[in-house]
Structure formats: C-alpha cells, structure tokens
mmCIF file of N, CA and C and ligand atoms in Angstrom:
data_model
loop_
_atom_site.group_PDB
_atom_site.id
_atom_site.type_symbol
_atom_site.label_atom_id
_atom_site.label_comp_id
_atom_site.label_asym_id
_atom_site.label_seq_id
_atom_site.Cartn_x
_atom_site.Cartn_y
_atom_site.Cartn_z
ATOM 1 N N MET A 688 100.164 80.276 120.552
ATOM 2 C CA MET A 688 98.846 80.305 119.838
ATOM 3 C C MET A 688 97.806 80.591 120.911
ATOM 4 N N LYS A 689 96.886 81.644 120.586
ATOM 5 C CA LYS A 689 95.839 81.866 121.431
ATOM 6 C C LYS A 689 94.569 82.250 120.707
ATOM 7 N N LYS A 690 93.418 82.437 121.426
ATOM 8 C CA LYS A 690 92.198 82.937 120.900
ATOM 9 C C LYS A 690 92.348 84.434 120.578
ATOM 10 N N LEU A 691 91.743 84.937 119.543
ATOM 11 C CA LEU A 691 91.763 86.460 119.274
ATOM 12 C C LEU A 691 90.479 86.939 119.957
ATOM 13 N N GLU A 692 90.751 87.667 121.102
ATOM 14 C CA GLU A 692 89.624 87.964 121.772
ATOM 15 C C GLU A 692 89.634 89.344 122.570
ATOM 16 N N SER A 693 90.673 90.074 122.424
ATOM 17 C CA SER A 693 90.665 91.414 123.083
ATOM 18 C C SER A 693 91.282 92.554 122.150
ATOM 19 N N ARG A 694 91.198 93.812 122.532
ATOM 20 C CA ARG A 694 91.796 94.840 121.892
ATOM 21 C C ARG A 694 93.357 94.601 121.772
ATOM 22 N N GLU A 695 93.980 94.079 122.748
ATOM 23 C CA GLU A 695 95.370 93.892 122.926
ATOM 24 C C GLU A 695 95.702 92.894 121.928
ATOM 25 N N ASP A 696 94.921 91.781 121.637
ATOM 26 C CA ASP A 696 95.210 90.813 120.605
ATOM 27 C C ASP A 696 95.183 91.409 119.215
ATOM 28 N N ILE A 697 94.159 92.456 118.985
ATOM 29 C CA ILE A 697 94.093 93.103 117.782
ATOM 30 C C ILE A 697 95.286 93.877 117.566
ATOM 31 N N GLU A 698 95.705 94.622 118.533
ATOM 32 C CA GLU A 698 96.954 95.530 118.417
ATOM 33 C C GLU A 698 98.122 94.620 118.042
ATOM 34 N N LEU A 699 98.279 93.406 118.548
ATOM 35 C CA LEU A 699 99.462 92.606 118.318
ATOM 36 C C LEU A 699 99.245 92.080 116.747
ATOM 37 N N LEU A 700 98.080 91.772 116.447
ATOM 38 C CA LEU A 700 97.929 91.216 115.016
ATOM 39 C C LEU A 700 98.120 92.423 114.004
ATOM 40 N N VAL A 701 97.511 93.520 114.308
ATOM 41 C CA VAL A 701 97.769 94.592 113.319
ATOM 42 C C VAL A 701 99.102 95.041 113.241
ATOM 43 N N ASN A 702 99.946 95.214 114.292
ATOM 44 C CA ASN A 702 101.344 95.630 114.363
ATOM 45 C C ASN A 702 102.146 94.578 113.630
ATOM 46 N N SER A 703 101.951 93.379 113.800
ATOM 47 C CA SER A 703 102.657 92.292 113.170
ATOM 48 C C SER A 703 102.379 92.225 111.635
ATOM 49 N N PHE A 704 101.185 92.411 111.355
ATOM 50 C CA PHE A 704 100.897 92.494 109.929
ATOM 51 C C PHE A 704 101.509 93.603 109.281
ATOM 52 N N TYR A 705 101.393 94.866 109.682
ATOM 53 C CA TYR A 705 102.160 95.916 108.987
ATOM 54 C C TYR A 705 103.721 95.880 109.144
ATOM 55 N N GLU A 706 104.109 95.201 110.072
ATOM 56 C CA GLU A 706 105.649 94.870 109.970
ATOM 57 C C GLU A 706 106.042 94.075 108.704
ATOM 58 N N LYS A 707 105.173 93.047 108.427
ATOM 59 C CA LYS A 707 105.378 92.261 107.088
ATOM 60 C C LYS A 707 105.128 93.231 105.986
ATOM 61 N N VAL A 708 103.949 93.923 105.958
ATOM 62 C CA VAL A 708 103.495 94.744 104.876
ATOM 63 C C VAL A 708 104.609 95.766 104.371
ATOM 64 N N VAL A 709 105.237 96.460 105.319
ATOM 65 C CA VAL A 709 106.414 97.502 104.906
ATOM 66 C C VAL A 709 107.532 96.839 104.298
ATOM 67 N N GLN A 710 107.752 95.421 104.631
ATOM 68 C CA GLN A 710 108.936 94.926 104.160
ATOM 69 C C GLN A 710 108.598 94.096 102.760
ATOM 70 N N ASP A 711 107.314 94.069 102.429
ATOM 71 C CA ASP A 711 106.930 93.246 101.325
ATOM 72 C C ASP A 711 107.202 93.924 99.918
ATOM 73 N N GLU A 712 107.796 93.202 98.993
ATOM 74 C CA GLU A 712 108.085 93.674 97.766
ATOM 75 C C GLU A 712 106.971 94.133 96.896
ATOM 76 N N THR A 713 105.822 93.421 96.999
ATOM 77 C CA THR A 713 104.597 93.579 96.159
ATOM 78 C C THR A 713 103.804 94.750 96.668
ATOM 79 N N ILE A 714 103.731 95.005 97.839
ATOM 80 C CA ILE A 714 102.816 96.098 98.448
ATOM 81 C C ILE A 714 103.355 97.074 99.312
ATOM 82 N N GLY A 715 104.512 96.847 99.855
ATOM 83 C CA GLY A 715 105.140 97.687 100.733
ATOM 84 C C GLY A 715 105.356 99.118 100.230
ATOM 85 N N PHE A 716 105.474 99.246 99.013
ATOM 86 C CA PHE A 716 105.717 100.693 98.412
ATOM 87 C C PHE A 716 104.494 101.530 98.490
ATOM 88 N N PHE A 717 103.322 100.902 98.615
ATOM 89 C CA PHE A 717 102.038 101.735 98.691
ATOM 90 C C PHE A 717 102.193 102.637 100.092
ATOM 91 N N PHE A 718 102.726 101.985 101.084
ATOM 92 C CA PHE A 718 102.719 102.584 102.438
ATOM 93 C C PHE A 718 103.996 103.470 102.591
ATOM 94 N N LYS A 719 105.002 103.221 101.838
ATOM 95 C CA LYS A 719 106.184 103.949 102.113
ATOM 96 C C LYS A 719 106.450 105.105 101.097
ATOM 97 N N ASP A 720 106.105 104.844 99.807
ATOM 98 C CA ASP A 720 106.360 105.704 98.710
ATOM 99 C C ASP A 720 105.123 106.444 98.227
ATOM 100 N N ILE A 721 104.113 105.742 97.894
ATOM 101 C CA ILE A 721 102.967 106.256 97.284
ATOM 102 C C ILE A 721 102.187 107.181 98.415
ATOM 103 N N ILE A 722 102.036 106.580 99.599
ATOM 104 C CA ILE A 722 101.479 107.406 100.783
ATOM 105 C C ILE A 722 102.556 107.313 101.797
ATOM 106 N N LYS A 723 102.849 108.413 102.293
ATOM 107 C CA LYS A 723 103.819 108.352 103.541
ATOM 108 C C LYS A 723 102.981 108.151 104.691
ATOM 109 N N VAL A 724 102.697 106.916 105.053
ATOM 110 C CA VAL A 724 101.660 106.707 106.106
ATOM 111 C C VAL A 724 102.256 107.197 107.463
ATOM 112 N N ASP A 725 101.352 107.908 108.115
ATOM 113 C CA ASP A 725 101.613 108.381 109.508
ATOM 114 C C ASP A 725 101.195 107.319 110.410
ATOM 115 N N TRP A 726 102.123 106.454 110.842
ATOM 116 C CA TRP A 726 101.760 105.117 111.620
ATOM 117 C C TRP A 726 100.984 105.405 112.864
ATOM 118 N N ASP A 727 101.432 106.542 113.531
ATOM 119 C CA ASP A 727 100.832 106.998 114.866
ATOM 120 C C ASP A 727 99.247 107.211 114.649
ATOM 121 N N LYS A 728 98.910 107.493 113.493
ATOM 122 C CA LYS A 728 97.433 107.651 113.190
ATOM 123 C C LYS A 728 96.802 106.448 112.652
ATOM 124 N N HIS A 729 97.520 105.895 111.700
ATOM 125 C CA HIS A 729 96.937 104.774 110.936
ATOM 126 C C HIS A 729 96.766 103.523 111.811
ATOM 127 N N LEU A 730 97.765 103.177 112.620
ATOM 128 C CA LEU A 730 97.516 101.926 113.471
ATOM 129 C C LEU A 730 96.418 101.991 114.397
ATOM 130 N N PRO A 731 96.203 103.078 115.225
ATOM 131 C CA PRO A 731 94.987 103.075 116.005
ATOM 132 C C PRO A 731 93.664 102.994 115.258
ATOM 133 N N LYS A 732 93.678 103.550 114.075
ATOM 134 C CA LYS A 732 92.528 103.383 113.299
ATOM 135 C C LYS A 732 92.138 101.961 112.817
ATOM 136 N N MET A 733 93.341 101.202 112.514
ATOM 137 C CA MET A 733 93.108 99.831 112.202
ATOM 138 C C MET A 733 92.730 98.950 113.420
ATOM 139 N N TYR A 734 93.290 99.306 114.618
ATOM 140 C CA TYR A 734 92.864 98.575 115.730
ATOM 141 C C TYR A 734 91.252 98.715 115.969
ATOM 142 N N SER A 735 90.724 99.966 115.759
ATOM 143 C CA SER A 735 89.341 100.284 116.034
ATOM 144 C C SER A 735 88.492 99.590 114.887
ATOM 145 N N PHE A 736 89.088 99.746 113.614
ATOM 146 C CA PHE A 736 88.365 99.118 112.524
ATOM 147 C C PHE A 736 88.118 97.528 112.715
ATOM 148 N N TRP A 737 89.146 96.879 113.190
ATOM 149 C CA TRP A 737 89.054 95.520 113.356
ATOM 150 C C TRP A 737 88.178 95.055 114.615
ATOM 151 N N GLU A 738 88.358 95.904 115.625
ATOM 152 C CA GLU A 738 87.539 95.772 116.955
ATOM 153 C C GLU A 738 86.090 95.968 116.555
ATOM 154 N N THR A 739 85.799 96.910 115.741
ATOM 155 C CA THR A 739 84.396 97.126 115.305
ATOM 156 C C THR A 739 83.920 95.911 114.479
ATOM 157 N N ILE A 740 84.624 95.495 113.515
ATOM 158 C CA ILE A 740 84.210 94.230 112.680
ATOM 159 C C ILE A 740 84.133 93.033 113.564
ATOM 160 N N LEU A 741 84.969 92.774 114.428
ATOM 161 C CA LEU A 741 85.131 91.484 115.110
ATOM 162 C C LEU A 741 84.325 91.404 116.513
ATOM 163 N N PHE A 742 84.415 92.572 117.133
ATOM 164 C CA PHE A 742 83.811 92.450 118.585
ATOM 165 C C PHE A 742 82.462 93.498 118.626
ATOM 166 N N GLY A 743 82.267 94.217 117.515
ATOM 167 C CA GLY A 743 81.086 95.096 117.545
ATOM 168 C C GLY A 743 81.180 96.312 118.445
ATOM 169 N N GLN A 744 82.453 96.692 118.676
ATOM 170 C CA GLN A 744 82.791 97.772 119.633
ATOM 171 C C GLN A 744 82.200 99.173 119.009
ATOM 172 N N MET A 745 82.084 99.338 117.730
ATOM 173 C CA MET A 745 81.664 100.496 117.081
ATOM 174 C C MET A 745 82.714 101.769 117.447
ATOM 175 N N SER A 746 83.894 101.403 117.522
ATOM 176 C CA SER A 746 84.895 102.428 117.778
ATOM 177 C C SER A 746 85.599 103.047 116.596
ATOM 178 N N TYR A 747 85.205 102.371 115.366
ATOM 179 C CA TYR A 747 85.721 102.953 114.195
ATOM 180 C C TYR A 747 84.489 103.668 113.455
ATOM 181 N N LYS A 748 84.832 104.849 113.207
ATOM 182 C CA LYS A 748 83.894 105.617 112.439
ATOM 183 C C LYS A 748 84.561 106.304 111.101
ATOM 184 N N GLY A 749 84.489 105.643 110.023
ATOM 185 C CA GLY A 749 85.091 106.007 108.948
ATOM 186 C C GLY A 749 84.651 105.306 107.542
ATOM 187 N N ASN A 750 85.203 105.668 106.524
ATOM 188 C CA ASN A 750 84.689 104.955 105.297
ATOM 189 C C ASN A 750 85.977 104.271 104.572
ATOM 190 N N PRO A 751 86.111 103.034 104.924
ATOM 191 C CA PRO A 751 87.436 102.470 104.332
ATOM 192 C C PRO A 751 87.533 102.471 103.051
ATOM 193 N N MET A 752 86.338 102.286 102.212
ATOM 194 C CA MET A 752 86.508 102.290 100.708
ATOM 195 C C MET A 752 87.054 103.615 100.240
ATOM 196 N N ALA A 753 86.408 104.745 100.713
ATOM 197 C CA ALA A 753 86.670 105.912 100.120
ATOM 198 C C ALA A 753 88.092 106.377 100.315
ATOM 199 N N VAL A 754 88.719 105.974 101.367
ATOM 200 C CA VAL A 754 90.186 106.203 101.535
ATOM 201 C C VAL A 754 91.043 105.677 100.380
ATOM 202 N N HIS A 755 90.683 104.548 99.810
ATOM 203 C CA HIS A 755 91.490 103.848 98.936
ATOM 204 C C HIS A 755 91.467 104.504 97.514
ATOM 205 N N PHE A 756 90.243 105.131 97.201
ATOM 206 C CA PHE A 756 90.211 105.725 95.766
ATOM 207 C C PHE A 756 91.299 106.628 95.348
ATOM 208 N N PRO A 757 91.642 107.616 96.246
ATOM 209 C CA PRO A 757 92.797 108.425 95.973
ATOM 210 C C PRO A 757 94.129 107.683 95.780
ATOM 211 N N ILE A 758 94.250 106.668 96.571
ATOM 212 C CA ILE A 758 95.511 105.854 96.442
ATOM 213 C C ILE A 758 95.478 105.207 94.974
ATOM 214 N N ASN A 759 94.320 104.646 94.709
ATOM 215 C CA ASN A 759 94.192 103.979 93.431
ATOM 216 C C ASN A 759 94.479 104.802 92.225
ATOM 217 N N GLU A 760 94.107 106.157 92.453
ATOM 218 C CA GLU A 760 94.455 107.059 91.424
ATOM 219 C C GLU A 760 95.982 107.419 91.171
ATOM 220 N N LEU A 761 96.736 107.394 92.352
ATOM 221 C CA LEU A 761 98.172 107.530 92.257
ATOM 222 C C LEU A 761 98.826 106.355 91.763
ATOM 223 N N GLN A 762 98.399 105.152 92.125
ATOM 224 C CA GLN A 762 98.980 103.951 91.768
ATOM 225 C C GLN A 762 97.898 102.772 91.787
ATOM 226 N N ALA A 763 97.688 102.214 90.415
ATOM 227 C CA ALA A 763 96.558 101.309 90.311
ATOM 228 C C ALA A 763 96.694 100.114 91.487
ATOM 229 N N MET A 764 95.679 99.885 92.171
ATOM 230 C CA MET A 764 95.633 98.712 93.172
ATOM 231 C C MET A 764 94.969 97.677 92.425
ATOM 232 N N GLU A 765 95.722 96.715 92.139
ATOM 233 C CA GLU A 765 95.387 95.563 91.254
ATOM 234 C C GLU A 765 95.133 94.282 92.092
ATOM 235 N N LYS A 766 94.659 93.238 91.357
ATOM 236 C CA LYS A 766 94.349 92.038 91.992
ATOM 237 C C LYS A 766 95.540 91.436 92.794
ATOM 238 N N LYS A 767 96.679 91.575 91.991
ATOM 239 C CA LYS A 767 98.013 90.964 92.556
ATOM 240 C C LYS A 767 98.246 91.612 93.960
ATOM 241 N N HIS A 768 97.963 92.819 94.035
ATOM 242 C CA HIS A 768 98.122 93.612 95.408
ATOM 243 C C HIS A 768 97.240 93.134 96.515
ATOM 244 N N PHE A 769 95.953 92.947 96.109
ATOM 245 C CA PHE A 769 95.027 92.468 97.026
ATOM 246 C C PHE A 769 95.268 91.049 97.439
ATOM 247 N N ASP A 770 95.761 90.198 96.541
ATOM 248 C CA ASP A 770 96.049 88.813 96.876
ATOM 249 C C ASP A 770 97.323 88.736 97.926
ATOM 250 N N GLN A 771 98.137 89.775 97.617
ATOM 251 C CA GLN A 771 99.284 89.683 98.494
ATOM 252 C C GLN A 771 98.942 90.224 99.956
ATOM 253 N N TRP A 772 98.110 91.218 99.852
ATOM 254 C CA TRP A 772 97.629 91.804 101.266
ATOM 255 C C TRP A 772 96.842 90.687 101.980
ATOM 256 N N LEU A 773 95.964 90.098 101.265
ATOM 257 C CA LEU A 773 95.346 88.944 102.101
ATOM 258 C C LEU A 773 96.215 87.820 102.488
ATOM 259 N N SER A 774 97.202 87.465 101.657
ATOM 260 C CA SER A 774 98.047 86.402 102.050
ATOM 261 C C SER A 774 98.867 86.803 103.278
ATOM 262 N N LEU A 775 99.345 88.061 103.432
ATOM 263 C CA LEU A 775 100.077 88.516 104.601
ATOM 264 C C LEU A 775 99.079 88.518 105.822
ATOM 265 N N TRP A 776 97.927 88.949 105.627
ATOM 266 C CA TRP A 776 96.972 88.994 106.774
ATOM 267 C C TRP A 776 96.631 87.712 107.225
ATOM 268 N N LYS A 777 96.408 86.740 106.255
ATOM 269 C CA LYS A 777 96.093 85.394 106.704
ATOM 270 C C LYS A 777 97.312 84.673 107.342
ATOM 271 N N LYS A 778 98.390 84.924 106.943
ATOM 272 C CA LYS A 778 99.623 84.437 107.536
ATOM 273 C C LYS A 778 99.789 84.997 108.960
ATOM 274 N N THR A 779 99.593 86.329 109.120
ATOM 275 C CA THR A 779 99.867 86.836 110.389
ATOM 276 C C THR A 779 98.768 86.265 111.413
ATOM 277 N N ILE A 780 97.621 86.128 111.007
ATOM 278 C CA ILE A 780 96.651 85.486 111.784
ATOM 279 C C ILE A 780 96.977 84.132 112.186
ATOM 280 N N GLU A 781 97.324 83.224 111.171
ATOM 281 C CA GLU A 781 97.629 81.937 111.486
ATOM 282 C C GLU A 781 98.797 81.602 112.270
ATOM 283 N N GLU A 782 99.700 82.615 112.348
ATOM 284 C CA GLU A 782 100.960 82.523 113.173
ATOM 285 C C GLU A 782 100.637 82.660 114.651
ATOM 286 N N ASN A 783 99.636 83.438 114.827
ATOM 287 C CA ASN A 783 99.347 84.000 116.286
ATOM 288 C C ASN A 783 98.115 83.506 116.890
ATOM 289 N N PHE A 784 96.963 83.213 116.084
ATOM 290 C CA PHE A 784 95.713 83.021 116.773
ATOM 291 C C PHE A 784 94.976 81.834 116.062
ATOM 292 N N PHE A 785 93.985 81.389 116.902
ATOM 293 C CA PHE A 785 93.037 80.428 116.372
ATOM 294 C C PHE A 785 91.602 80.750 116.923
ATOM 295 N N GLY A 786 90.650 79.978 116.334
ATOM 296 C CA GLY A 786 89.326 80.240 117.059
ATOM 297 C C GLY A 786 88.435 81.026 116.042
ATOM 298 N N GLU A 787 87.135 81.244 116.564
ATOM 299 C CA GLU A 787 86.052 81.783 115.718
ATOM 300 C C GLU A 787 86.479 83.230 115.319
ATOM 301 N N SER A 788 86.965 84.045 116.117
ATOM 302 C CA SER A 788 87.203 85.366 115.742
ATOM 303 C C SER A 788 88.383 85.454 114.783
ATOM 304 N N ALA A 789 89.411 84.583 114.994
ATOM 305 C CA ALA A 789 90.493 84.475 114.036
ATOM 306 C C ALA A 789 89.987 84.090 112.631
ATOM 307 N N ASP A 790 89.135 83.151 112.558
ATOM 308 C CA ASP A 790 88.464 82.660 111.253
ATOM 309 C C ASP A 790 87.725 83.798 110.722
ATOM 310 N N MET A 791 86.950 84.524 111.635
ATOM 311 C CA MET A 791 86.042 85.643 111.080
ATOM 312 C C MET A 791 87.026 86.752 110.461
ATOM 313 N N ALA A 792 88.149 87.031 111.089
ATOM 314 C CA ALA A 792 89.051 88.078 110.596
ATOM 315 C C ALA A 792 89.507 87.749 109.169
ATOM 316 N N ILE A 793 89.669 86.424 108.907
ATOM 317 C CA ILE A 793 90.195 85.998 107.622
ATOM 318 C C ILE A 793 88.892 86.168 106.601
ATOM 319 N N TYR A 794 87.857 85.680 107.076
ATOM 320 C CA TYR A 794 86.713 85.594 106.212
ATOM 321 C C TYR A 794 86.261 87.083 105.756
ATOM 322 N N LYS A 795 86.144 88.011 106.755
ATOM 323 C CA LYS A 795 85.702 89.249 106.499
ATOM 324 C C LYS A 795 86.849 90.062 105.579
ATOM 325 N N SER A 796 88.095 89.822 105.947
ATOM 326 C CA SER A 796 89.053 90.561 105.028
ATOM 327 C C SER A 796 88.956 90.087 103.461
ATOM 328 N N GLU A 797 88.707 88.765 103.338
ATOM 329 C CA GLU A 797 88.440 88.348 102.011
ATOM 330 C C GLU A 797 87.368 88.967 101.237
ATOM 331 N N ASN A 798 86.161 89.065 101.884
ATOM 332 C CA ASN A 798 84.975 89.831 101.419
ATOM 333 C C ASN A 798 85.293 91.234 101.168
ATOM 334 N N ILE A 799 86.046 91.948 102.062
ATOM 335 C CA ILE A 799 86.180 93.316 101.888
ATOM 336 C C ILE A 799 87.170 93.466 100.771
ATOM 337 N N ALA A 800 88.234 92.822 100.734
ATOM 338 C CA ALA A 800 89.273 92.955 99.673
ATOM 339 C C ALA A 800 88.667 92.591 98.329
ATOM 340 N N LYS A 801 87.731 91.648 98.230
ATOM 341 C CA LYS A 801 87.055 91.362 97.053
ATOM 342 C C LYS A 801 86.377 92.555 96.346
ATOM 343 N N LEU A 802 85.555 93.138 97.436
ATOM 344 C CA LEU A 802 84.670 94.229 96.960
ATOM 345 C C LEU A 802 85.695 95.453 96.647
ATOM 346 N N MET A 803 86.727 95.658 97.525
ATOM 347 C CA MET A 803 87.506 96.865 97.290
ATOM 348 C C MET A 803 88.217 96.679 95.860
ATOM 349 N N SER A 804 88.722 95.427 95.590
ATOM 350 C CA SER A 804 89.365 95.158 94.365
ATOM 351 C C SER A 804 88.491 95.589 93.114
ATOM 352 N N TYR A 805 87.296 95.153 93.229
ATOM 353 C CA TYR A 805 86.310 95.280 92.255
ATOM 354 C C TYR A 805 86.115 96.902 92.054
ATOM 355 N N LYS A 806 85.783 97.550 93.104
ATOM 356 C CA LYS A 806 85.485 98.912 93.067
ATOM 357 C C LYS A 806 86.753 99.809 92.486
ATOM 358 N N MET A 807 87.914 99.300 92.890
ATOM 359 C CA MET A 807 89.094 100.017 92.371
ATOM 360 C C MET A 807 89.270 99.886 90.844
ATOM 361 N N GLU A 808 88.947 98.687 90.442
ATOM 362 C CA GLU A 808 89.062 98.307 88.972
ATOM 363 C C GLU A 808 87.956 99.059 88.174
ATOM 364 N N MET A 809 86.820 99.132 88.833
ATOM 365 C CA MET A 809 85.738 99.957 88.128
ATOM 366 C C MET A 809 86.104 101.415 88.004
ATOM 367 N N ALA A 810 86.636 101.910 89.160
ATOM 368 C CA ALA A 810 86.940 103.391 89.163
ATOM 369 C C ALA A 810 87.993 103.596 88.120
ATOM 370 N N ARG A 811 88.904 102.783 87.786
ATOM 371 C CA ARG A 811 89.881 103.004 86.770
ATOM 372 C C ARG A 811 89.371 102.952 85.367
ATOM 373 N N LYS A 812 88.425 102.022 85.227
ATOM 374 C CA LYS A 812 87.614 101.976 83.952
ATOM 375 C C LYS A 812 86.899 103.146 83.577
ATOM 376 N N LEU A 813 86.275 103.837 84.621
ATOM 377 C CA LEU A 813 85.425 104.898 84.459
ATOM 378 C C LEU A 813 86.268 106.248 84.255
ATOM 379 N N ASN A 814 87.482 106.195 84.634
ATOM 380 C CA ASN A 814 88.289 107.412 84.648
ATOM 381 C C ASN A 814 88.652 107.790 83.174
HETATM 382 C C1 LIG B 1266 96.492 96.303 98.139
HETATM 383 C C2 LIG B 1266 95.704 96.350 99.252
HETATM 384 C C3 LIG B 1266 95.768 97.667 99.980
HETATM 385 C C4 LIG B 1266 96.605 98.650 100.131
HETATM 386 C C5 LIG B 1266 97.816 99.061 99.249
HETATM 387 C C6 LIG B 1266 96.074 99.569 101.133
HETATM 388 C C7 LIG B 1266 96.740 100.952 101.542
HETATM 389 C C8 LIG B 1266 96.095 101.625 102.413
HETATM 390 C C9 LIG B 1266 96.752 103.006 102.734
HETATM 391 C C10 LIG B 1266 98.064 103.597 102.186
HETATM 392 C C11 LIG B 1266 95.993 103.572 103.553
HETATM 393 C C12 LIG B 1266 96.105 105.092 104.232
HETATM 394 C C13 LIG B 1266 96.852 105.265 105.220
HETATM 395 C C14 LIG B 1266 97.100 106.731 105.568
HETATM 396 O O1 LIG B 1266 96.344 107.593 104.880
HETATM 397 O O2 LIG B 1266 97.724 107.114 106.497
HETATM 398 C C15 LIG B 1266 94.977 102.630 104.095
HETATM 399 C C16 LIG B 1266 93.894 102.801 105.010
HETATM 400 C C17 LIG B 1266 92.992 101.921 105.274
HETATM 401 N N1 LIG B 1266 92.867 100.630 104.828
HETATM 402 FE FE1 LIG B 1266 93.888 99.925 103.263
HETATM 403 N N2 LIG B 1266 95.003 99.057 101.792
HETATM 404 C C18 LIG B 1266 94.798 97.865 101.158
HETATM 405 C C19 LIG B 1266 93.689 97.002 101.424
HETATM 406 C C20 LIG B 1266 92.874 97.072 102.460
HETATM 407 C C21 LIG B 1266 91.904 96.207 102.951
HETATM 408 C C22 LIG B 1266 91.618 94.696 102.244
HETATM 409 C C23 LIG B 1266 91.345 96.639 103.993
HETATM 410 C C24 LIG B 1266 90.143 95.972 104.818
HETATM 411 C C25 LIG B 1266 90.078 94.702 105.039
HETATM 412 C C26 LIG B 1266 91.849 97.936 104.282
HETATM 413 C C27 LIG B 1266 91.535 98.756 105.338
HETATM 414 C C28 LIG B 1266 91.785 100.008 105.542
HETATM 415 C C29 LIG B 1266 91.310 100.930 106.520
HETATM 416 C C30 LIG B 1266 90.207 100.584 107.589
HETATM 417 C C31 LIG B 1266 91.982 102.179 106.405
HETATM 418 C C32 LIG B 1266 92.002 103.349 107.166
HETATM 419 C C33 LIG B 1266 90.770 104.159 106.606
HETATM 420 C C34 LIG B 1266 90.500 105.539 107.448
HETATM 421 O O3 LIG B 1266 91.319 106.327 107.377
HETATM 422 O O4 LIG B 1266 89.401 105.552 107.997
HETATM 423 N N3 LIG B 1266 92.863 98.142 103.395
HETATM 424 N N4 LIG B 1266 95.133 101.590 103.180
#
C-alpha cells in the first residue's frame, strides 16, 4: 500500500483497473465487442485524464462526456453498468493506494459517473 502521488502510480492504477474491466461480465463487452478499444491510445489518455483531475497537470485535453454518447447509442449505458464501473475502480484503488489523492480519485469518479449516467439516460429518452 502506498500513497497515490505520481504519474507512475496512476499508470499502475489505470492498468490494473482495465485488467479487471475487460474480464468483467457486466461491462467488459463494452470495451471488447461494442467498441474495439485501441489500448495503446486509450490507456495514455486515461493516465492524462486522472493526472489532470488529481494533480492539476492539464495534460488531458478532451471531452469525456462526448465520447460516451455514441457508445450509449450502440448499447445503452445503464445504472448497473456505472455501478459496476465504480465498484471495480474503488476496488482497484483500495487494493493499491491510500491517502488524500486515493480518496479524491474515488470521490471524483462517483460524481462523474453520476453525471454521465444521468446524461446517457436523458439522451436515450430524447432519441
Ligand atoms: C459503464 C461505464 C463506462 C463505460 C462502458 C465506458 C466505456 C468507454 C469506452 C468504450 C471508451 C472509448 C475508448 C476508445 O474509443 O478507444 C471510453 C473512453 C473514456 N472514458 Fe469511459 N466508460 C464508462 C465510464 C466512464 C467514467 C465513469 C469515466 C470517468 C470517471 C470515464 C472516462 C473516460 C475517458 C476520460 C475516456 C477517454 C475520452 C477521450 O477519448 O478523450 N468513463 N469509455
């Protein structure tokens, strides 16, 4: 167990998280079947995303919400999927890290997932 405090820590966290995600029965198929994720591109984006959120590095320049709308059109992203995403994220953090940034990574993910879940549900209703 250590503090979450560097880009290297984030890389370990994100890599371990997606190892769980791809094997997961509830959400793995989004990343393997619905979208054939190019991991060489996706993983560095996620390192930067979390580095920006947690350490204010501003290395991520993108729109995380926008990316999920087309996925939601191919396969509804529902509350049960977000709950599972959050559960795996929390588990991966708690297995490896402690401290303020680790807590913040959980807190921020809960807020973003809640907003994302709501936006995806709204988008389905308006379609
Ligand atoms: C059920 C939940 C979720 C699923 C199935 C999902 C799935 C995906 C997929 C398939 C991609 C695209 C990868 C690609 O095009 O190569 C992606 C990108 C991304 N996701 Fe998610 N996601 C979920 C929840 C979240 C949450 C809660 C967050 C933030 C806390 C998040 C942050 C991102 C970011 C930052 C990107 C990259 C955006 C970019 O290209 O700039 N996702 N997600």
